[in-house]
Short mmCIF file of C-alpha atoms in Angstrom, two decimals:
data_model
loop_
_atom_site.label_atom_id
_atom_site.label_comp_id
_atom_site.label_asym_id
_atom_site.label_seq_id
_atom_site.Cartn_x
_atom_site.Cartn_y
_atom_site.Cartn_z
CA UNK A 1 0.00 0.00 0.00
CA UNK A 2 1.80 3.09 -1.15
CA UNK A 3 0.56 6.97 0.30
CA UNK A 4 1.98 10.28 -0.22
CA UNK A 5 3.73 11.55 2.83
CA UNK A 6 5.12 15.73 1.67
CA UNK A 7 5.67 16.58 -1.68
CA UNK A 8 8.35 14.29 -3.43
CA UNK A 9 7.87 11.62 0.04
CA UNK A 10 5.61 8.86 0.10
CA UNK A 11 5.66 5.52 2.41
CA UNK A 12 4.67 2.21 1.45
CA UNK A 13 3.44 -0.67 3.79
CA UNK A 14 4.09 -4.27 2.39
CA UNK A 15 3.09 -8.14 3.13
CA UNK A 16 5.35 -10.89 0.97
CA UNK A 17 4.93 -14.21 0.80
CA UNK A 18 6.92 -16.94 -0.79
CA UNK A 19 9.41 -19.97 -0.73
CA UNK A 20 11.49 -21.38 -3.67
CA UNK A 21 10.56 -25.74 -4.50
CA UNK A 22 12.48 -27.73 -6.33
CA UNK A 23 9.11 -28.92 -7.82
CA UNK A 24 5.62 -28.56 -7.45
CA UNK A 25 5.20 -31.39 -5.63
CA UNK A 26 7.02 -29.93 -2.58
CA UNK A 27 4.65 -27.07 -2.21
CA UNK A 28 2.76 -27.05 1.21
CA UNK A 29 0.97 -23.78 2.26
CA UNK A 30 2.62 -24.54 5.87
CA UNK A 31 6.03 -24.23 4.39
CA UNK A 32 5.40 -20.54 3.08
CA UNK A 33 7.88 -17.88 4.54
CA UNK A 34 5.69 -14.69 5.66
CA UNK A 35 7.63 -10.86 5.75
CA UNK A 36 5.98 -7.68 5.88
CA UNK A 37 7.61 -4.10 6.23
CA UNK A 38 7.52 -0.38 5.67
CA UNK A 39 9.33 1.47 3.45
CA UNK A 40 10.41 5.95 2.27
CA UNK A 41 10.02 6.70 -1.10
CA UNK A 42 11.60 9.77 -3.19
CA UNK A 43 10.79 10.80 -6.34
CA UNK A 44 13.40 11.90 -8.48
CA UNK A 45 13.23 13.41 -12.13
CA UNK A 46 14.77 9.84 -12.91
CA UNK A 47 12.51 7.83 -11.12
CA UNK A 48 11.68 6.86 -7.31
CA UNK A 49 14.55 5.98 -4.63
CA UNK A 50 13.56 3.72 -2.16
CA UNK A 51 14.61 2.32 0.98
CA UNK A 52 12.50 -0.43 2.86
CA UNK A 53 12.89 -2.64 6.17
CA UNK A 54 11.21 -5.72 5.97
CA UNK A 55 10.85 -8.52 9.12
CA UNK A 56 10.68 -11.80 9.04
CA UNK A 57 7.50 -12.63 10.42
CA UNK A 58 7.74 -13.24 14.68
CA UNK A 59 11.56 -12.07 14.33
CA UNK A 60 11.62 -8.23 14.81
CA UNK A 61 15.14 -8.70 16.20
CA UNK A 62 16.14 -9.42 12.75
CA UNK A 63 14.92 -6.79 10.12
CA UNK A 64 16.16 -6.62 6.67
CA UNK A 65 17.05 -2.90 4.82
CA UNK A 66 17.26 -2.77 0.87
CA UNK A 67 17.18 0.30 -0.90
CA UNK A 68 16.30 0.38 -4.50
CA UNK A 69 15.72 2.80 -7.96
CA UNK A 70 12.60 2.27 -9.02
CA UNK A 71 9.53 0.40 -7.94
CA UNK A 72 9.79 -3.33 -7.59
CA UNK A 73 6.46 -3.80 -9.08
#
């Protein structure tokens, strides 16, 4: 969920889910890997800069920071 903060800011709010099989026989739905985050976004003449913190789900001890060009989707 992305929302404009001031002027060139906005903030996004994010749930991922996922996990990598070697086939599609070893998908369970119990297996799945759950993050979610926040995340500042800038918008340049060039495009938007962002920079997100994502946490593994249960683990906020362990967060995650990427920053980026552009939006991932």
């Amino acid at each position: 969920y992305r929302f404009p903060i001031k002027n060139k800011f906005g903030g996004e709010l994010f749930i991922d889910v996922g996990r990598l099989y070697e086939t599609i026989y070893d998908f369970t739905t119990t297996s799945l890997i759950w993050d979610y985050g926040m995340g500042i976004i800038y918008q340049t003449g060039l495009g938007p800069i962002r920079i997100d913190v994502g946490f593994p789900y249960g683990e906020l001890a362990n967060p995650q920071l990427h920053a980026s060009l552009l939006y991932m989707f």
